[in-house]
Coordinates of C-alpha atoms in Angstrom, one line a residue:
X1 CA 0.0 0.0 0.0
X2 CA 1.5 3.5 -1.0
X3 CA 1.3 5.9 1.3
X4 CA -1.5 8.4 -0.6
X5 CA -3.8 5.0 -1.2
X6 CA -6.5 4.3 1.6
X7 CA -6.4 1.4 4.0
X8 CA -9.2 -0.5 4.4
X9 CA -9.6 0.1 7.8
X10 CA -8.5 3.0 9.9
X11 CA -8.0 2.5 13.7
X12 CA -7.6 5.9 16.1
X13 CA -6.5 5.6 20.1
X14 CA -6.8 9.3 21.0
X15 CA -7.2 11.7 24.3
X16 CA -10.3 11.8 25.5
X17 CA -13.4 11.6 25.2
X18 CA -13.4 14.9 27.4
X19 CA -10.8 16.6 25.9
X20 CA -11.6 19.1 22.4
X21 CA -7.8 18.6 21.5
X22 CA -8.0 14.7 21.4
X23 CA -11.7 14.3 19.8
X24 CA -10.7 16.9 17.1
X25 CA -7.5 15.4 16.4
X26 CA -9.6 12.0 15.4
X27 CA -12.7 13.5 14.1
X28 CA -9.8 15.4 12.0
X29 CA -9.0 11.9 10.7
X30 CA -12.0 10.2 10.5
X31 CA -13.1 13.3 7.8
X32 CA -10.2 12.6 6.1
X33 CA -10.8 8.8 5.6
X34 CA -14.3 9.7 4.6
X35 CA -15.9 6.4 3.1
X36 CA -13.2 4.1 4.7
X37 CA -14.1 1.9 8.2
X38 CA -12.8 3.8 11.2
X39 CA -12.5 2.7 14.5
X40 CA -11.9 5.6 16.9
X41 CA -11.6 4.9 21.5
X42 CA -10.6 7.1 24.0
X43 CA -8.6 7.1 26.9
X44 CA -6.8 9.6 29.1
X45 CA -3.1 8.6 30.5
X46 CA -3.6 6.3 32.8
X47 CA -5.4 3.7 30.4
X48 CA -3.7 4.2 27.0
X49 CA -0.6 1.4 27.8
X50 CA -3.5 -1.1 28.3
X51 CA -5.4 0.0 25.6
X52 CA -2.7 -0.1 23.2
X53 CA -1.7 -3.4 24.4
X54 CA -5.3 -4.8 24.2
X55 CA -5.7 -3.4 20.6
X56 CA -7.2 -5.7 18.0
X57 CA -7.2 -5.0 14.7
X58 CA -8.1 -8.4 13.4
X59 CA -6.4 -10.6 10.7
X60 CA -4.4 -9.5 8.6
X61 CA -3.0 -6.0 9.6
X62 CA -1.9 -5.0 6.1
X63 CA -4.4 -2.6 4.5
X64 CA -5.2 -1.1 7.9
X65 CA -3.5 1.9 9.9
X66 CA -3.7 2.9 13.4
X67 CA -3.2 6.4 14.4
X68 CA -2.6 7.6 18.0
X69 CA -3.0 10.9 18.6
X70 CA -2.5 13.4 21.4
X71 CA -1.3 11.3 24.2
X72 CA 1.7 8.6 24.3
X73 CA 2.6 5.6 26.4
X74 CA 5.4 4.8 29.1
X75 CA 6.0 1.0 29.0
X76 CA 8.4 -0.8 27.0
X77 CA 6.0 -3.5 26.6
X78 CA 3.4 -1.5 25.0
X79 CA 6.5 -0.7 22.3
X80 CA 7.1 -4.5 22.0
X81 CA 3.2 -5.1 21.3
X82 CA 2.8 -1.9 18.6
X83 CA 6.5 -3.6 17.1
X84 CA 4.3 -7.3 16.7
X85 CA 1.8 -5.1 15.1
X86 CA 3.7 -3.3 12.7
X87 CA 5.8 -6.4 11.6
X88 CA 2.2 -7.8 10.8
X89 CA 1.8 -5.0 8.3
X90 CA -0.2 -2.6 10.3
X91 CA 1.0 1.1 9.5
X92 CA 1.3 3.3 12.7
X93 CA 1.3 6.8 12.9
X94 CA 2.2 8.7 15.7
X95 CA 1.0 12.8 16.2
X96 CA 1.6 14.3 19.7
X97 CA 2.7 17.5 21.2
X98 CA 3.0 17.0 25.0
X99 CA 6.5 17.8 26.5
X100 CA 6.2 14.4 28.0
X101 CA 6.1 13.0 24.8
X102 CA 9.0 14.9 23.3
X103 CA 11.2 14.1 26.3
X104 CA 10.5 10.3 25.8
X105 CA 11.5 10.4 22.3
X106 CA 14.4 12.4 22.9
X107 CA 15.8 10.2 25.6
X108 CA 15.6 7.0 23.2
X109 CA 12.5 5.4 25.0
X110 CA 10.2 5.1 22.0
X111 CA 11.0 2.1 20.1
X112 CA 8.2 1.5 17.5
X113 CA 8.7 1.7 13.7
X114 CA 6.4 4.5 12.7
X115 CA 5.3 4.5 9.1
X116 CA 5.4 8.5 10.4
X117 CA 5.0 10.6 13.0
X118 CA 5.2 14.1 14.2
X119 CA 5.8 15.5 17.8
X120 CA 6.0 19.1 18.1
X121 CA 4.7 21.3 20.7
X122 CA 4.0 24.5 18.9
X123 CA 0.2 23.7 18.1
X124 CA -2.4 21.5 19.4
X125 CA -2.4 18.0 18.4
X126 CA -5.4 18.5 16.4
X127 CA -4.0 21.3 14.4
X128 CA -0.6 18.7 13.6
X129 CA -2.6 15.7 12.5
X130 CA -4.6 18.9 10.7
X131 CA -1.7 20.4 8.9
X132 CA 0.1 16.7 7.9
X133 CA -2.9 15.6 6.3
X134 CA -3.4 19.1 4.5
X135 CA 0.3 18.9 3.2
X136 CA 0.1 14.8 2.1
X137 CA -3.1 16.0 0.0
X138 CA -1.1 19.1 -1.1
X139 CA 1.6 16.7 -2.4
X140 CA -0.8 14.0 -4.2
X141 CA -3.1 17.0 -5.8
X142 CA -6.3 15.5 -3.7
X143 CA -8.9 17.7 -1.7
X144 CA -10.8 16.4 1.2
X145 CA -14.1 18.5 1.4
X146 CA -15.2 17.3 4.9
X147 CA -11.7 17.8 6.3
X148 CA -11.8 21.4 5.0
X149 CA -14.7 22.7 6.2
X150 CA -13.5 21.3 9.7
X151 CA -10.9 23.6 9.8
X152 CA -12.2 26.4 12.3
X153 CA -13.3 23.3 14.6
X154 CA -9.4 22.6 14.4
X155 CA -8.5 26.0 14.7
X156 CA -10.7 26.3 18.0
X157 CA -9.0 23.1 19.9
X158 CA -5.9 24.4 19.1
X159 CA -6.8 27.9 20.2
X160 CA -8.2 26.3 23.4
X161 CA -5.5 23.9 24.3
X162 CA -2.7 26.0 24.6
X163 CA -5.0 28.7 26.4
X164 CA -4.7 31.3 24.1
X165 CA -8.5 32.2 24.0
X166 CA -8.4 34.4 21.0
X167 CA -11.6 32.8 18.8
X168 CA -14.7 33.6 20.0
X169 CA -16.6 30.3 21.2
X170 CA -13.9 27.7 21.5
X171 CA -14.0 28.0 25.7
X172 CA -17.0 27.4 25.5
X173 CA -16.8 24.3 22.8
X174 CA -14.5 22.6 24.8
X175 CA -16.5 22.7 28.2
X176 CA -19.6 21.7 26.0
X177 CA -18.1 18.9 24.5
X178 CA -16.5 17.8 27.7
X179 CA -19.8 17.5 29.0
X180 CA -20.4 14.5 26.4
X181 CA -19.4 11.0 26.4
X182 CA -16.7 10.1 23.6
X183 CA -19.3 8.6 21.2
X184 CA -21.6 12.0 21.5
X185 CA -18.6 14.3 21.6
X186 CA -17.1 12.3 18.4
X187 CA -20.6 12.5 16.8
X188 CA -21.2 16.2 17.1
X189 CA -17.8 17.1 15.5
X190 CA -18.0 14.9 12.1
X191 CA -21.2 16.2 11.7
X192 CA -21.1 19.9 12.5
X193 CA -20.6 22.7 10.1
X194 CA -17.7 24.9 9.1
X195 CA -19.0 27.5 11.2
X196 CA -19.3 24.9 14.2
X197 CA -23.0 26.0 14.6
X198 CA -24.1 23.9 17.9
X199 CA -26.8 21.6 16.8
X200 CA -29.7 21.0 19.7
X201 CA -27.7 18.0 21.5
X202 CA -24.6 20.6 21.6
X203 CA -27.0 23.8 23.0
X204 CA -28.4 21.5 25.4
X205 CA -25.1 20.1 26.8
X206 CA -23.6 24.1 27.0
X207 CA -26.8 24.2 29.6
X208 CA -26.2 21.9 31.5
X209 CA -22.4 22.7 31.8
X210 CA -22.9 26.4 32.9
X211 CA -25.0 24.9 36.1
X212 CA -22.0 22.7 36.5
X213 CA -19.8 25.4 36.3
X214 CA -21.3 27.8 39.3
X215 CA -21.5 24.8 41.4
X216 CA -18.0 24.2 41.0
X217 CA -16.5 27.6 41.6
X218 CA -18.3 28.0 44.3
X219 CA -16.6 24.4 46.1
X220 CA -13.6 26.0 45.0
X221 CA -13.8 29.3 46.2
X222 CA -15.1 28.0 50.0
X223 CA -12.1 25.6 50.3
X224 CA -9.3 27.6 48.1
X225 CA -6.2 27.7 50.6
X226 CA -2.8 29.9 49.5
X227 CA 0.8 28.8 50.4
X228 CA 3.8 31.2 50.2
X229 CA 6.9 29.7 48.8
X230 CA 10.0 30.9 49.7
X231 CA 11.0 31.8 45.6
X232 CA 7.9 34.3 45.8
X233 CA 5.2 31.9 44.1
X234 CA 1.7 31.6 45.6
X235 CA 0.2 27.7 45.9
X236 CA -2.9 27.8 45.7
X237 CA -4.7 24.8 46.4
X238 CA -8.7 23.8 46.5
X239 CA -10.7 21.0 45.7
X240 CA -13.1 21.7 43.2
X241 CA -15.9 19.6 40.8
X242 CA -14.9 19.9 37.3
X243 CA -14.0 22.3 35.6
X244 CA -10.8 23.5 36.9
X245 CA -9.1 25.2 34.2
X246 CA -12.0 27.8 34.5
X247 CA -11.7 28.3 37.8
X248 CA -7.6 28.5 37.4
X249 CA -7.8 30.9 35.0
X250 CA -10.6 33.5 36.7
X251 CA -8.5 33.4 39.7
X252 CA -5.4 34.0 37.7
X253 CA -6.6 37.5 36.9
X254 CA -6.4 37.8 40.6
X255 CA -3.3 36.4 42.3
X256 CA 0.2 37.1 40.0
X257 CA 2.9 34.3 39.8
X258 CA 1.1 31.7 41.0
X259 CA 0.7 27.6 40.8
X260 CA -2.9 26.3 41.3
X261 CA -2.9 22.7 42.3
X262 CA -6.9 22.0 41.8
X263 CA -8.3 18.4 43.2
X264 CA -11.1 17.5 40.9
X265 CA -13.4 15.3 42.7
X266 CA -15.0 14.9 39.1
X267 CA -11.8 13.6 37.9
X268 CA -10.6 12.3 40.8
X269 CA -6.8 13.6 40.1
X270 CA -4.9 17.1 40.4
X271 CA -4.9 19.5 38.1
X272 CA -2.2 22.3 38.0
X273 CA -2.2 25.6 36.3
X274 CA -0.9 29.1 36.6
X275 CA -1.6 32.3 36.0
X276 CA -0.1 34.0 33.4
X277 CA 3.0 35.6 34.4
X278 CA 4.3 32.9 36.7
X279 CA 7.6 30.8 35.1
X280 CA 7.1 27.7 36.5
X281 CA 6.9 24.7 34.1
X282 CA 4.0 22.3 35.6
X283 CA 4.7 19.3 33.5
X284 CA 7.8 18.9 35.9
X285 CA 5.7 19.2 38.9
X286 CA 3.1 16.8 37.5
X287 CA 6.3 14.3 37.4
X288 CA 7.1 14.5 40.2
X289 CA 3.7 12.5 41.0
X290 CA 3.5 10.4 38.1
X291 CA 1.8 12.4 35.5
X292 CA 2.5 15.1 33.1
X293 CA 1.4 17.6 30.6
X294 CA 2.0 21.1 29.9
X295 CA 4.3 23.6 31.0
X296 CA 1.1 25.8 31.6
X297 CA -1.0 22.9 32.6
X298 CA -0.8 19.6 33.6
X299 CA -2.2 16.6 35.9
X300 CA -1.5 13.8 37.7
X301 CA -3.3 11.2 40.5
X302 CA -2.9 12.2 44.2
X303 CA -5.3 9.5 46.1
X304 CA -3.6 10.4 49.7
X305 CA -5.8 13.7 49.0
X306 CA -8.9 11.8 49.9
X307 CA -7.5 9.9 52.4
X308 CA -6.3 12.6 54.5
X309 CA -10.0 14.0 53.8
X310 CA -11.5 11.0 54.8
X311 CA -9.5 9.8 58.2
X312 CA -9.7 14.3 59.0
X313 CA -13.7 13.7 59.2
X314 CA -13.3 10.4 60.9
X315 CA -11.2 11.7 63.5
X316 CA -13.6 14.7 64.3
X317 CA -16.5 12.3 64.7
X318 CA -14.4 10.4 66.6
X319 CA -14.0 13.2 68.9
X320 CA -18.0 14.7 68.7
X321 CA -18.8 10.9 69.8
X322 CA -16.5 11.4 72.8
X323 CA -17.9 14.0 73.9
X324 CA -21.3 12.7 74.0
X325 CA -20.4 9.3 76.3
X326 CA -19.4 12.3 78.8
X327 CA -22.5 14.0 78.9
X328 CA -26.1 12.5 80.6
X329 CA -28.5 12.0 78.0
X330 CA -31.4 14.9 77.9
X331 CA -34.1 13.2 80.3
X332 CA -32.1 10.3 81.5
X333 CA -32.8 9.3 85.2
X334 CA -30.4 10.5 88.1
X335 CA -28.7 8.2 90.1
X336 CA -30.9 7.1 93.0
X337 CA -30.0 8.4 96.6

């Protein structure tokens, strides 16, 4: 198979399904391969070795390509079972832009022979796989109407990912499609417009997520708590319910050079931003726990958080029910003479 000829069946493993960046990146590609079988899933970080190792493309895997797209993998043995893949003809492409992801590669730890890839984090994952499939149609003399008119869709994700804000309506894109599950979130963008008109199961979603939203801020703001650090950075910590990127970036108009370490009780995980004129690089501080991300933003797990939570309300029960086996009961009898 040439490299301009379909397959006959196109698998995607992308970021997601609550994440714009991810879903556009393979709604990108699934407009592209327009007529072809395409088999997208989603999974955030913690998932995407076992569901690359669990893949199954069926028999044979020439004539078929998988593409993985905004998030990579840490264990060597997820390299060894995309190698078995590839040696059984499957193509695999590789688009990323995490600085996880460019550090890996870099250090030698990516062993998998990619019929191509591209990790560069200047622009959004969506606007990479975007612009490589713009430029291999560009080379052949093809045109992709459907992957065209996606192209303010891309242009939003990327616009929102790296927090630059500066289109009208893709803030408010992301949170609605957040709000979906993969297979409505995946829906919604290979059939919306050119203009990304919301169609009613997109207006309806933005309704429910500005509810969301208030809730959330308002967890936030009663439990928000601000360390000093010696280097003159704030930490500001709080546990919030979705959403927190939002909630980071209001209070970044608010407190200068600071890190906001967010637990999301809808996620279950930290989330870490900062406002805008603080230096530090939060996909170092999401390794040191395990996870990574951006410079400006990032994640990991933290489940000591609820624990402390949980044995903090335990231990002041503890101490309410104490109290009680000291005091009489209201009414009961006094001791007889």
């Amino acid at each position: 198979m040439t490299a301009n000829e379909k397959p006959r069946r196109v698998h995607i493993v992308s970021h997601g399904p609550h994440c714009l960046d991810g879903v556009a990146a393979a709604a990108a590609l699934a407009r592209y391969y327009e007529g072809v079988e395409v088999r997208a899933s989603f999974c955030g970080n913690p998932r995407i070795d076992e569901v690359l190792q669990s893949l199954d493309v069926g028999s044979p895997a020439a004539g078929q390509e998988l593409w993985i797209t905004d998030i990579s993998w840490t264990r060597p043995e997820t390299d060894a079972a995309l190698r078995a893949l590839a040696a059984d003809g499957l193509r695999i492409f590789w688009i990323d832009h995490h600085r996880t992801a460019t550090e890996r590669l870099a250090s030698g730890r990516i062993d998998v022979p990619f019929a191509d890839r591209v990790v560069d984090e200047r622009v959004s994952a969506a606007r990479l796989v975007y612009e490589y499939l713009r430029e291999r149609m560009r080379r052949a003399g093809e045109r992709s109407p459907a992957l065209e008119r996606f192209e303010r869709i891309v242009m939003m994700a990327d616009d929102n990912d790296r927090w630059l804000h500066q289109i009208e309506g893709s803030w408010e894109l992301a949170l609605t499609l957040r709000s979906m599950n993969s297979d409505e979130a995946f829906d919604e963008l290979l059939a919306v417009d050119e203009l990304a008109t919301y169609t009613p199961r997109m207006r309806a979603a933005w309704q429910k997520v500005a509810a969301e939203m208030e809730r959330s801020f308002a967890l936030a703001e009663s439990t928000r708590t601000i360390v000093d650090d010696a280097s003159g950075v704030k930490v500001v910590s709080a546990v919030c319910d979705g959403y927190p990127s939002e909630i980071a970036d209001r209070w970044g108009r608010e407190i200068p050079n600071a890190v906001f370490a967010l637990f999301d009780l809808k996620g279950g995980g930290m989330s870490y931003r900062r406002s805008p004129d603080c230096p530090v690089d939060l996909s170092q501080v999401a390794k040191a726990f395990g996870g990574g991300g951006h410079p400006a933003a990032a994640g990991s797990q933290m489940p000591e958080v609820l624990q402390l939570v949980s044995r903090h309300a335990a231990e002041r029960v503890r101490d309410a029910v104490r109290a009680l086996a000291t005091v009489a009961p209201a009414g009961a009898p006094q001791n007889p003479e």
